[in-house]
Every structure is written in C-alpha cells, then in structure tokens.
mmCIF file of C-alpha atoms and ligand atoms in Angstrom:
data_model
loop_
_atom_site.group_PDB
_atom_site.id
_atom_site.type_symbol
_atom_site.label_atom_id
_atom_site.label_comp_id
_atom_site.label_asym_id
_atom_site.label_seq_id
_atom_site.Cartn_x
_atom_site.Cartn_y
_atom_site.Cartn_z
ATOM 1 C CA UNK S 1 130.523 112.158 72.107
ATOM 2 C CA UNK S 2 134.037 112.207 73.560
ATOM 3 C CA UNK S 3 137.536 111.801 72.204
ATOM 4 C CA UNK S 4 139.974 114.105 70.470
ATOM 5 C CA UNK S 5 137.619 114.732 67.516
ATOM 6 C CA UNK S 6 135.106 116.176 69.953
ATOM 7 C CA UNK S 7 137.614 118.969 70.663
ATOM 8 C CA UNK S 8 137.765 120.064 67.048
ATOM 9 C CA UNK S 9 135.732 123.250 66.579
ATOM 10 C CA UNK S 10 132.559 122.560 64.662
ATOM 11 C CA UNK S 11 133.461 118.968 63.778
ATOM 12 C CA UNK S 12 130.322 117.637 65.414
ATOM 13 C CA UNK S 13 127.964 120.564 64.892
ATOM 14 C CA UNK S 14 124.407 119.819 63.827
ATOM 15 C CA UNK S 15 124.007 116.601 65.816
ATOM 16 C CA UNK S 16 120.608 115.754 67.300
ATOM 17 C CA UNK S 17 119.735 117.361 70.640
ATOM 18 C CA UNK S 18 120.138 114.142 72.577
ATOM 19 C CA UNK S 19 123.841 113.950 71.680
ATOM 20 C CA UNK S 20 126.186 115.753 74.066
ATOM 21 C CA UNK S 21 129.614 116.650 72.714
ATOM 22 C CA UNK S 22 132.207 116.812 75.498
ATOM 23 C CA UNK S 23 135.009 119.115 74.336
ATOM 24 C CA UNK S 24 137.495 118.792 77.159
ATOM 25 C CA UNK S 25 141.015 117.515 77.774
ATOM 26 C CA UNK S 26 141.091 113.734 78.131
ATOM 27 C CA UNK S 27 141.783 113.822 81.875
ATOM 28 C CA UNK S 28 138.647 115.941 82.515
ATOM 29 C CA UNK S 29 136.342 113.860 80.335
ATOM 30 C CA UNK S 30 135.458 111.030 82.768
ATOM 31 C CA UNK S 31 134.359 113.548 85.415
ATOM 32 C CA UNK S 32 132.283 115.467 82.864
ATOM 33 C CA UNK S 33 130.565 112.306 81.644
ATOM 34 C CA UNK S 34 129.962 111.097 85.209
ATOM 35 C CA UNK S 35 128.468 114.479 86.077
ATOM 36 C CA UNK S 36 126.183 114.233 83.067
ATOM 37 C CA UNK S 37 124.944 110.648 83.286
ATOM 38 C CA UNK S 38 125.382 109.915 86.988
ATOM 39 C CA UNK S 39 127.245 107.344 88.985
ATOM 40 C CA UNK S 40 127.091 104.569 86.400
ATOM 41 C CA UNK S 41 129.056 106.721 83.982
ATOM 42 C CA UNK S 42 132.744 105.985 84.110
ATOM 43 C CA UNK S 43 134.482 102.841 85.098
ATOM 44 C CA UNK S 44 138.038 102.278 84.037
ATOM 45 C CA UNK S 45 137.723 98.639 83.066
ATOM 46 C CA UNK S 46 140.714 96.334 83.123
ATOM 47 C CA UNK S 47 140.058 95.451 79.538
ATOM 48 C CA UNK S 48 142.112 93.101 77.404
ATOM 49 C CA UNK S 49 143.069 90.832 80.281
ATOM 50 C CA UNK S 50 143.233 87.949 77.875
ATOM 51 C CA UNK S 51 145.938 89.650 75.846
ATOM 52 C CA UNK S 52 149.669 89.081 76.134
ATOM 53 C CA UNK S 53 150.426 92.724 75.441
ATOM 54 C CA UNK S 54 149.354 95.678 77.605
ATOM 55 C CA UNK S 55 149.396 99.284 76.452
ATOM 56 C CA UNK S 56 150.292 101.733 79.206
ATOM 57 C CA UNK S 57 149.809 105.397 78.472
ATOM 58 C CA UNK S 58 152.540 107.633 79.875
ATOM 59 C CA UNK S 59 151.670 111.020 78.400
ATOM 60 C CA UNK S 60 149.073 112.772 76.256
ATOM 61 C CA UNK S 61 149.123 115.753 73.914
ATOM 62 C CA UNK S 62 151.949 117.294 71.913
ATOM 63 C CA UNK S 63 153.884 120.542 72.127
ATOM 64 C CA UNK S 64 155.251 120.352 68.572
ATOM 65 C CA UNK S 65 153.511 122.129 65.711
ATOM 66 C CA UNK S 66 153.801 120.019 62.569
ATOM 67 C CA UNK S 67 152.035 121.873 59.777
ATOM 68 C CA UNK S 68 149.687 119.026 58.861
ATOM 69 C CA UNK S 69 148.750 117.827 62.341
ATOM 70 C CA UNK S 70 145.583 118.531 64.282
ATOM 71 C CA UNK S 71 146.665 116.725 67.444
ATOM 72 C CA UNK S 72 148.040 119.734 69.380
ATOM 73 C CA UNK S 73 144.653 121.431 68.854
ATOM 74 C CA UNK S 74 142.488 118.527 69.864
ATOM 75 C CA UNK S 75 144.619 116.991 72.584
ATOM 76 C CA UNK S 76 146.442 120.068 73.859
ATOM 77 C CA UNK S 77 150.080 120.398 74.821
ATOM 78 C CA UNK S 78 152.047 117.576 76.402
ATOM 79 C CA UNK S 79 151.109 116.352 79.885
ATOM 80 C CA UNK S 80 152.707 113.371 81.588
ATOM 81 C CA UNK S 81 151.420 110.846 84.083
ATOM 82 C CA UNK S 82 153.423 110.454 87.252
ATOM 83 C CA UNK S 83 156.135 107.815 87.358
ATOM 84 C CA UNK S 84 154.592 106.273 90.465
ATOM 85 C CA UNK S 85 151.238 105.813 88.700
ATOM 86 C CA UNK S 86 152.848 104.383 85.580
ATOM 87 C CA UNK S 87 154.968 101.903 87.539
ATOM 88 C CA UNK S 88 151.917 100.834 89.551
ATOM 89 C CA UNK S 89 149.961 100.234 86.338
ATOM 90 C CA UNK S 90 152.822 98.244 84.818
ATOM 91 C CA UNK S 91 153.078 96.081 87.949
ATOM 92 C CA UNK S 92 149.307 95.528 87.904
ATOM 93 C CA UNK S 93 149.356 94.581 84.222
ATOM 94 C CA UNK S 94 152.176 92.123 84.730
ATOM 95 C CA UNK S 95 150.392 90.619 87.747
ATOM 96 C CA UNK S 96 147.317 90.188 85.516
ATOM 97 C CA UNK S 97 149.389 88.048 83.181
ATOM 98 C CA UNK S 98 150.563 90.485 80.512
ATOM 99 C CA UNK S 99 154.065 89.539 79.407
ATOM 100 C CA UNK S 100 154.703 92.596 77.248
ATOM 101 C CA UNK S 101 154.153 96.286 77.949
ATOM 102 C CA UNK S 102 154.061 98.962 75.272
ATOM 103 C CA UNK S 103 154.517 102.502 76.570
ATOM 104 C CA UNK S 104 152.159 104.723 74.596
ATOM 105 C CA UNK S 105 151.396 108.390 74.210
ATOM 106 C CA UNK S 106 151.175 111.015 71.506
ATOM 107 C CA UNK S 107 154.836 112.099 71.652
ATOM 108 C CA UNK S 108 156.681 109.858 74.113
ATOM 109 C CA UNK S 109 159.922 111.826 74.064
ATOM 110 C CA UNK S 110 158.070 114.720 75.726
ATOM 111 C CA UNK S 111 157.437 112.597 78.824
ATOM 112 C CA UNK S 112 158.555 114.507 81.897
ATOM 113 C CA UNK S 113 157.700 113.808 85.508
ATOM 114 C CA UNK S 114 159.052 117.077 86.863
ATOM 115 C CA UNK S 115 158.267 116.308 90.507
ATOM 116 C CA UNK S 116 160.199 113.048 90.400
ATOM 117 C CA UNK S 117 162.862 114.359 87.989
ATOM 118 C CA UNK S 118 162.180 111.492 85.580
ATOM 119 C CA UNK S 119 162.330 111.641 81.785
ATOM 120 C CA UNK S 120 161.821 108.890 79.245
ATOM 121 C CA UNK S 121 165.286 107.261 79.596
ATOM 122 C CA UNK S 122 164.910 106.903 83.373
ATOM 123 C CA UNK S 123 161.312 105.718 82.952
ATOM 124 C CA UNK S 124 162.438 102.973 80.536
ATOM 125 C CA UNK S 125 165.010 101.810 83.084
ATOM 126 C CA UNK S 126 162.454 101.892 85.929
ATOM 127 C CA UNK S 127 159.735 100.044 84.003
ATOM 128 C CA UNK S 128 162.325 97.543 82.773
ATOM 129 C CA UNK S 129 163.015 96.544 86.397
ATOM 130 C CA UNK S 130 159.442 95.286 86.887
ATOM 131 C CA UNK S 131 159.672 91.640 87.991
ATOM 132 C CA UNK S 132 158.006 89.290 85.509
ATOM 133 C CA UNK S 133 158.025 91.745 82.583
ATOM 134 C CA UNK S 134 159.309 89.873 79.534
ATOM 135 C CA UNK S 135 159.136 92.551 76.831
ATOM 136 C CA UNK S 136 159.056 96.327 76.814
ATOM 137 C CA UNK S 137 158.521 98.566 73.796
ATOM 138 C CA UNK S 138 157.917 102.202 72.945
ATOM 139 C CA UNK S 139 154.949 102.717 70.623
ATOM 140 C CA UNK S 140 156.949 105.299 68.648
ATOM 141 C CA UNK S 141 159.575 107.956 69.184
ATOM 142 C CA UNK S 142 160.308 111.192 67.328
ATOM 143 C CA UNK S 143 163.793 111.189 65.845
ATOM 144 C CA UNK S 144 164.740 114.388 67.745
ATOM 145 C CA UNK S 145 164.238 112.449 70.973
ATOM 146 C CA UNK S 146 166.668 109.652 70.098
ATOM 147 C CA UNK S 147 169.301 110.918 72.531
ATOM 148 C CA UNK S 148 172.386 109.060 73.727
ATOM 149 C CA UNK S 149 170.689 108.707 77.126
ATOM 150 C CA UNK S 150 167.602 107.103 75.638
ATOM 151 C CA UNK S 151 169.598 104.756 73.412
ATOM 152 C CA UNK S 152 171.717 103.713 76.413
ATOM 153 C CA UNK S 153 168.571 103.068 78.464
ATOM 154 C CA UNK S 154 167.091 100.956 75.669
ATOM 155 C CA UNK S 155 170.297 98.952 75.305
ATOM 156 C CA UNK S 156 170.813 98.500 79.054
ATOM 157 C CA UNK S 157 167.275 97.211 79.656
ATOM 158 C CA UNK S 158 167.087 93.497 78.876
ATOM 159 C CA UNK S 159 163.301 93.523 78.382
ATOM 160 C CA UNK S 160 163.514 96.123 75.591
ATOM 161 C CA UNK S 161 163.100 94.526 72.182
ATOM 162 C CA UNK S 162 165.291 95.527 69.253
ATOM 163 C CA UNK S 163 162.597 97.523 67.497
ATOM 164 C CA UNK S 164 161.873 101.226 67.159
ATOM 165 C CA UNK S 165 159.156 103.072 65.279
ATOM 166 C CA UNK S 166 160.599 106.444 64.264
ATOM 167 C CA UNK S 167 158.351 108.550 61.999
ATOM 168 C CA UNK S 168 160.181 109.948 58.945
ATOM 169 C CA UNK S 169 157.202 111.533 57.103
ATOM 170 C CA UNK S 170 159.414 112.596 54.174
ATOM 171 C CA UNK S 171 163.012 112.201 53.035
ATOM 172 C CA UNK S 172 163.040 115.538 51.218
ATOM 173 C CA UNK S 173 164.380 118.542 53.119
ATOM 174 C CA UNK S 174 162.050 121.075 51.473
ATOM 175 C CA UNK S 175 159.016 118.955 52.289
ATOM 176 C CA UNK S 176 160.282 118.369 55.836
ATOM 177 C CA UNK S 177 160.706 122.125 56.280
ATOM 178 C CA UNK S 178 157.195 122.775 54.923
ATOM 179 C CA UNK S 179 155.915 120.118 57.330
ATOM 180 C CA UNK S 180 157.784 121.887 60.204
ATOM 181 C CA UNK S 181 159.330 118.589 61.210
ATOM 182 C CA UNK S 182 162.493 120.047 62.865
ATOM 183 C CA UNK S 183 165.026 117.721 61.149
ATOM 184 C CA UNK S 184 166.583 117.056 57.767
ATOM 185 C CA UNK S 185 166.863 113.723 55.987
ATOM 186 C CA UNK S 186 170.581 113.569 56.871
ATOM 187 C CA UNK S 187 169.770 114.448 60.480
ATOM 188 C CA UNK S 188 167.315 111.559 60.619
ATOM 189 C CA UNK S 189 169.897 109.180 59.162
ATOM 190 C CA UNK S 190 172.559 110.313 61.651
ATOM 191 C CA UNK S 191 170.203 109.650 64.566
ATOM 192 C CA UNK S 192 169.161 106.142 63.500
ATOM 193 C CA UNK S 193 172.662 105.119 62.391
ATOM 194 C CA UNK S 194 173.736 103.770 65.839
ATOM 195 C CA UNK S 195 170.604 101.615 65.899
ATOM 196 C CA UNK S 196 171.449 99.318 63.005
ATOM 197 C CA UNK S 197 170.736 96.236 65.153
ATOM 198 C CA UNK S 198 167.200 97.489 65.800
ATOM 199 C CA UNK S 199 164.391 96.867 63.348
ATOM 200 C CA UNK S 200 163.337 100.332 62.190
ATOM 201 C CA UNK S 201 159.743 100.942 61.171
ATOM 202 C CA UNK S 202 158.352 104.326 60.231
ATOM 203 C CA UNK S 203 155.526 106.549 58.954
ATOM 204 C CA UNK S 204 155.557 108.455 55.668
ATOM 205 C CA UNK S 205 153.044 110.966 54.321
ATOM 206 C CA UNK S 206 152.832 110.899 50.530
ATOM 207 C CA UNK S 207 151.422 113.682 48.401
ATOM 208 C CA UNK S 208 152.149 116.494 50.849
ATOM 209 C CA UNK S 209 151.634 119.836 49.027
ATOM 210 C CA UNK S 210 154.518 120.418 46.578
ATOM 211 C CA UNK S 211 155.982 116.933 46.946
ATOM 212 C CA UNK S 212 157.196 116.341 43.394
ATOM 213 C CA UNK S 213 158.541 113.136 41.902
ATOM 214 C CA UNK S 214 162.127 114.034 42.827
ATOM 215 C CA UNK S 215 161.111 114.665 46.454
ATOM 216 C CA UNK S 216 159.306 111.332 46.553
ATOM 217 C CA UNK S 217 162.407 109.626 45.144
ATOM 218 C CA UNK S 218 164.461 111.206 47.953
ATOM 219 C CA UNK S 219 162.031 109.703 50.472
ATOM 220 C CA UNK S 220 162.588 106.247 48.994
ATOM 221 C CA UNK S 221 166.358 106.781 49.025
ATOM 222 C CA UNK S 222 166.267 107.907 52.663
ATOM 223 C CA UNK S 223 164.238 104.855 53.675
ATOM 224 C CA UNK S 224 166.748 102.664 51.870
ATOM 225 C CA UNK S 225 169.713 104.294 53.610
ATOM 226 C CA UNK S 226 167.955 104.106 56.985
ATOM 227 C CA UNK S 227 167.357 100.375 56.373
ATOM 228 C CA UNK S 228 163.715 100.791 57.319
ATOM 229 C CA UNK S 229 161.743 97.568 57.068
ATOM 230 C CA UNK S 230 158.143 98.623 57.295
ATOM 231 C CA UNK S 231 156.464 101.862 56.319
ATOM 232 C CA UNK S 232 153.010 102.956 57.384
ATOM 233 C CA UNK S 233 151.921 104.979 54.382
ATOM 234 C CA UNK S 234 149.541 107.915 54.812
ATOM 235 C CA UNK S 235 148.284 109.665 51.660
ATOM 236 C CA UNK S 236 148.150 113.338 52.656
ATOM 237 C CA UNK S 237 144.720 114.688 53.495
ATOM 238 C CA UNK S 238 144.284 118.170 54.954
ATOM 239 C CA UNK S 239 142.975 118.608 58.477
ATOM 240 C CA UNK S 240 140.836 121.619 59.466
ATOM 241 C CA UNK S 241 142.574 124.278 61.507
ATOM 242 C CA UNK S 242 146.101 123.216 60.555
ATOM 243 C CA UNK S 243 148.684 125.332 58.712
ATOM 244 C CA UNK S 244 148.175 123.311 55.530
ATOM 245 C CA UNK S 245 144.382 122.976 55.825
ATOM 246 C CA UNK S 246 143.853 124.808 52.525
ATOM 247 C CA UNK S 247 146.684 123.145 50.646
ATOM 248 C CA UNK S 248 146.086 119.889 48.848
ATOM 249 C CA UNK S 249 147.700 120.274 45.458
ATOM 250 C CA UNK S 250 148.769 116.757 44.554
ATOM 251 C CA UNK S 251 146.157 114.931 42.422
ATOM 252 C CA UNK S 252 144.548 111.910 44.079
ATOM 253 C CA UNK S 253 145.802 109.591 41.321
ATOM 254 C CA UNK S 254 149.413 110.675 41.993
ATOM 255 C CA UNK S 255 148.962 110.060 45.735
ATOM 256 C CA UNK S 256 147.525 106.625 44.996
ATOM 257 C CA UNK S 257 150.426 105.781 42.701
ATOM 258 C CA UNK S 258 153.105 106.920 45.186
ATOM 259 C CA UNK S 259 151.331 105.144 48.036
ATOM 260 C CA UNK S 260 151.261 101.894 46.051
ATOM 261 C CA UNK S 261 154.964 102.203 45.155
ATOM 262 C CA UNK S 262 155.882 102.928 48.766
ATOM 263 C CA UNK S 263 153.835 99.979 50.050
ATOM 264 C CA UNK S 264 155.517 97.733 47.492
ATOM 265 C CA UNK S 265 158.922 99.016 48.670
ATOM 266 C CA UNK S 266 157.915 98.371 52.279
ATOM 267 C CA UNK S 267 156.721 94.827 51.546
ATOM 268 C CA UNK S 268 159.978 94.022 49.756
ATOM 269 C CA UNK S 269 162.092 95.523 52.578
ATOM 270 C CA UNK S 270 160.122 93.578 55.173
ATOM 271 C CA UNK S 271 160.484 90.335 53.224
ATOM 272 C CA UNK S 272 164.241 90.872 52.844
ATOM 273 C CA UNK S 273 164.523 91.502 56.596
ATOM 274 C CA UNK S 274 162.762 88.215 57.320
ATOM 275 C CA UNK S 275 164.857 86.301 54.755
ATOM 276 C CA UNK S 276 168.051 87.520 56.460
ATOM 277 C CA UNK S 277 166.923 85.607 59.554
ATOM 278 C CA UNK S 278 166.858 82.187 57.864
ATOM 279 C CA UNK S 279 168.795 79.692 59.984
ATOM 280 C CA UNK S 280 169.104 82.183 62.848
ATOM 281 C CA UNK S 281 167.744 81.853 66.362
ATOM 282 C CA UNK S 282 165.369 84.113 68.216
ATOM 283 C CA UNK S 283 162.973 84.073 71.149
ATOM 284 C CA UNK S 284 159.310 84.530 70.298
ATOM 285 C CA UNK S 285 156.591 85.788 72.602
ATOM 286 C CA UNK S 286 153.456 83.952 71.470
ATOM 287 C CA UNK S 287 150.633 86.490 71.485
ATOM 288 C CA UNK S 288 147.872 84.508 69.762
ATOM 289 C CA UNK S 289 147.375 80.951 68.578
ATOM 290 C CA UNK S 290 149.944 80.111 65.901
ATOM 291 C CA UNK S 291 151.719 83.446 65.983
ATOM 292 C CA UNK S 292 154.070 85.663 67.958
ATOM 293 C CA UNK S 293 156.812 88.265 67.763
ATOM 294 C CA UNK S 294 160.573 87.916 67.931
ATOM 295 C CA UNK S 295 162.939 90.202 69.800
ATOM 296 C CA UNK S 296 162.881 92.823 67.023
ATOM 297 C CA UNK S 297 159.105 92.597 66.602
ATOM 298 C CA UNK S 298 159.218 90.490 63.446
ATOM 299 C CA UNK S 299 156.220 88.160 63.163
ATOM 300 C CA UNK S 300 156.837 84.428 63.569
ATOM 301 C CA UNK S 301 154.518 81.492 62.899
ATOM 302 C CA UNK S 302 154.780 78.690 65.425
ATOM 303 C CA UNK S 303 152.751 76.251 67.420
ATOM 304 C CA UNK S 304 153.048 77.060 71.140
ATOM 305 C CA UNK S 305 150.949 78.222 74.069
ATOM 306 C CA UNK S 306 149.878 81.870 74.102
ATOM 307 C CA UNK S 307 151.962 83.888 76.554
ATOM 308 C CA UNK S 308 155.009 81.608 76.305
ATOM 309 C CA UNK S 309 158.507 82.777 75.377
ATOM 310 C CA UNK S 310 159.748 80.168 72.918
ATOM 311 C CA UNK S 311 163.284 79.737 71.503
ATOM 312 C CA UNK S 312 163.016 79.302 67.725
ATOM 313 C CA UNK S 313 165.102 78.962 64.575
ATOM 314 C CA UNK S 314 163.963 80.451 61.247
ATOM 315 C CA UNK S 315 163.111 77.696 58.792
ATOM 316 C CA UNK S 316 161.316 79.504 55.972
ATOM 317 C CA UNK S 317 159.640 82.774 55.107
ATOM 318 C CA UNK S 318 156.010 82.929 54.030
ATOM 319 C CA UNK S 319 153.726 85.837 53.287
ATOM 320 C CA UNK S 320 152.598 86.278 56.915
ATOM 321 C CA UNK S 321 155.994 85.980 58.580
ATOM 322 C CA UNK S 322 158.853 83.676 59.528
ATOM 323 C CA UNK S 323 158.186 79.966 59.943
ATOM 324 C CA UNK S 324 159.773 78.584 63.134
ATOM 325 C CA UNK S 325 161.579 75.261 63.036
HETATM 326 S S1 LIG W 401 152.805 114.860 63.946
HETATM 327 FE FE1 LIG W 401 153.352 114.078 65.986
HETATM 328 S S2 LIG W 401 155.011 115.444 66.647
HETATM 329 FE FE2 LIG W 401 153.979 116.523 64.987
HETATM 330 S S3 LIG W 401 152.435 117.826 66.004
HETATM 331 FE FE3 LIG W 401 151.423 115.882 65.456
HETATM 332 S S4 LIG W 401 151.587 114.609 67.278
HETATM 333 FE FE4 LIG W 401 153.077 116.274 67.497
#
C-alpha cells in the first residue's frame, strides 16, 4: 500500500499481515518497494502514450497549512524537481507525440529550483520554448501566487492557453480566515481582475463549519464578480489530524442543498461562457474522437483527427460543449 493515504497515521491499521503499508515521502517509495519485492518492483512506465495531453509533475507537497487539509501531513512540505529534469521530460513527452503539457503538483506556485535560480514564471517561459509543444497549462495555481511575473510569463508564452484554475474555497472573509486561506474575497478578486481574458475555473468547499446562508451567498457573489465559469464543488468533510477534524457542524442536507445550488450556478455560468463564443473563431486541439479543447480550455465538438490543431468557428452550443462549424 503506497500513496499519500499510506502516510496518514493509523489510516490503514488492521490490514492483513500480507499487506505492507509504505509510509514514506513519494520520492523514497519506489526504492522501498523495490527493496521489498526485488528487481521487478518499480518501473516508471511511459504510460498514456496514446494521449494528446501529458501531465508533468514539477513539485510535490505543500508548505501552507489550510485548516481543512491533510496534504501537508501526508505529502510533506514542498519539494521541487530540477528544471533540467522537467525540461527533459517535457521534450521526451513532446517527442512521443503529446501536443499539450500540463504542469502539475500540489501547490505549483511553491516551485523553486534553488540551484538553478528558477521559479514558476521562469519555468513557464523555459517549458514554453520546447519545439513542437502546442499547448501548455498549469493544473492550478493558488491566488497568492498570481504575481505580475507569473502573469507576464503566461501572457508572453504563446503555447499557454487562456485558462487558469484558481481555488477560491469560499467568498466569505470569516470562513476564509477560519480556513487559514491567507486572502480575503476582495484580495482574490483583485488578483484575478487582470486576467479577464482567461477562462477562470475554481474550487469551492461548501458547508465548512460556521458557513451560514449569508456566507454562502457571499461565495456566490464573489464567483459572479470573478466571472468564474466552472466550479468544482466539494461538500466539506473533516479529515483526521487537521485543525478542523472535530468540526462538522453543518447538517448534511444543508451541504447537499448548497452543493446543488452551486453546481447549478456553475452550469449556467459555463453555458453562458460558451454562448458568448457563438460566431467566434478559435483553435481546437482534438484530444479524442469528436472532441477537443479551445485556447481557453472550453470543450468543442468537431470531427477531426486526434492530435490535430483545427481552426473552428462556433456554430451552436449543446449540453456537452460548443459545436464547431
Ligand atoms: S488546500 Fe492546497 S494550499 Fe492549502 S494546505 Fe492543502 S494543498 Fe496546501
């Protein structure tokens, strides 16, 4: 048993004797497994070769301490891969036929290659220079890390799509403070304001302890003002060992109701975003038969070969996305 859950004290107690739980940082796990099962143990397979999109991990762990989050415990504080290794992996992925690279990690803004003096903005510029790379995205970015340098790097790099996933979690300042999120709703709005030409998607936790109806309404208002188009909704559930592990005061029915209202808001916002594209042009990277993503990561429906970049014009909007003319 490996993975971040295996690092959570007691989470996998009481398993049969023939199950070994490896509670180690991710970078030590392959060696531990290989030592346990022998030479056949760990091969880093070049999986997903058939896919258009490659996910390249640039860092692991998190040095923040959000009250609800178990990740710093199970994955440890932030560590970054070296720039040289990341660039080599990106080049290899592109040579294998991947057209799009998504830089992933737990908290990308914490990426630091101290030896090379490279932070995330420089890394974006470096990766963006990879010959043959058509699209480059960040999996998500904390709002505190949306610096002028990063925004400039995103804008200056032609491969970077006009999409950012910036977790909000709540639009109520009291809830944000209780979550230890290090920003206010207005602070969030100020940071995303210069990015109005980017599609903004986000995460929200509903039913955090003491989130009342007024706080929830402030979250909706903040999403509206931020012009977010898609919300990943997480009904709050306490995690062992976190600051709010013992606090779960909002009834399940209230969480369900707020989650449903937020999902309905998200669907409507997404639909409106697609409708605004009617008659407009875009370039779609086809990532599976009949479907692909435009420059701002909106889904398009079209008939073209997988892996192709196809100029399109929006003809209609259907439930699954934008129909290309
Ligand atoms: S929610 Fe994100 S930023 Fe906060 S501690 Fe967890 S991983 Fe870090």
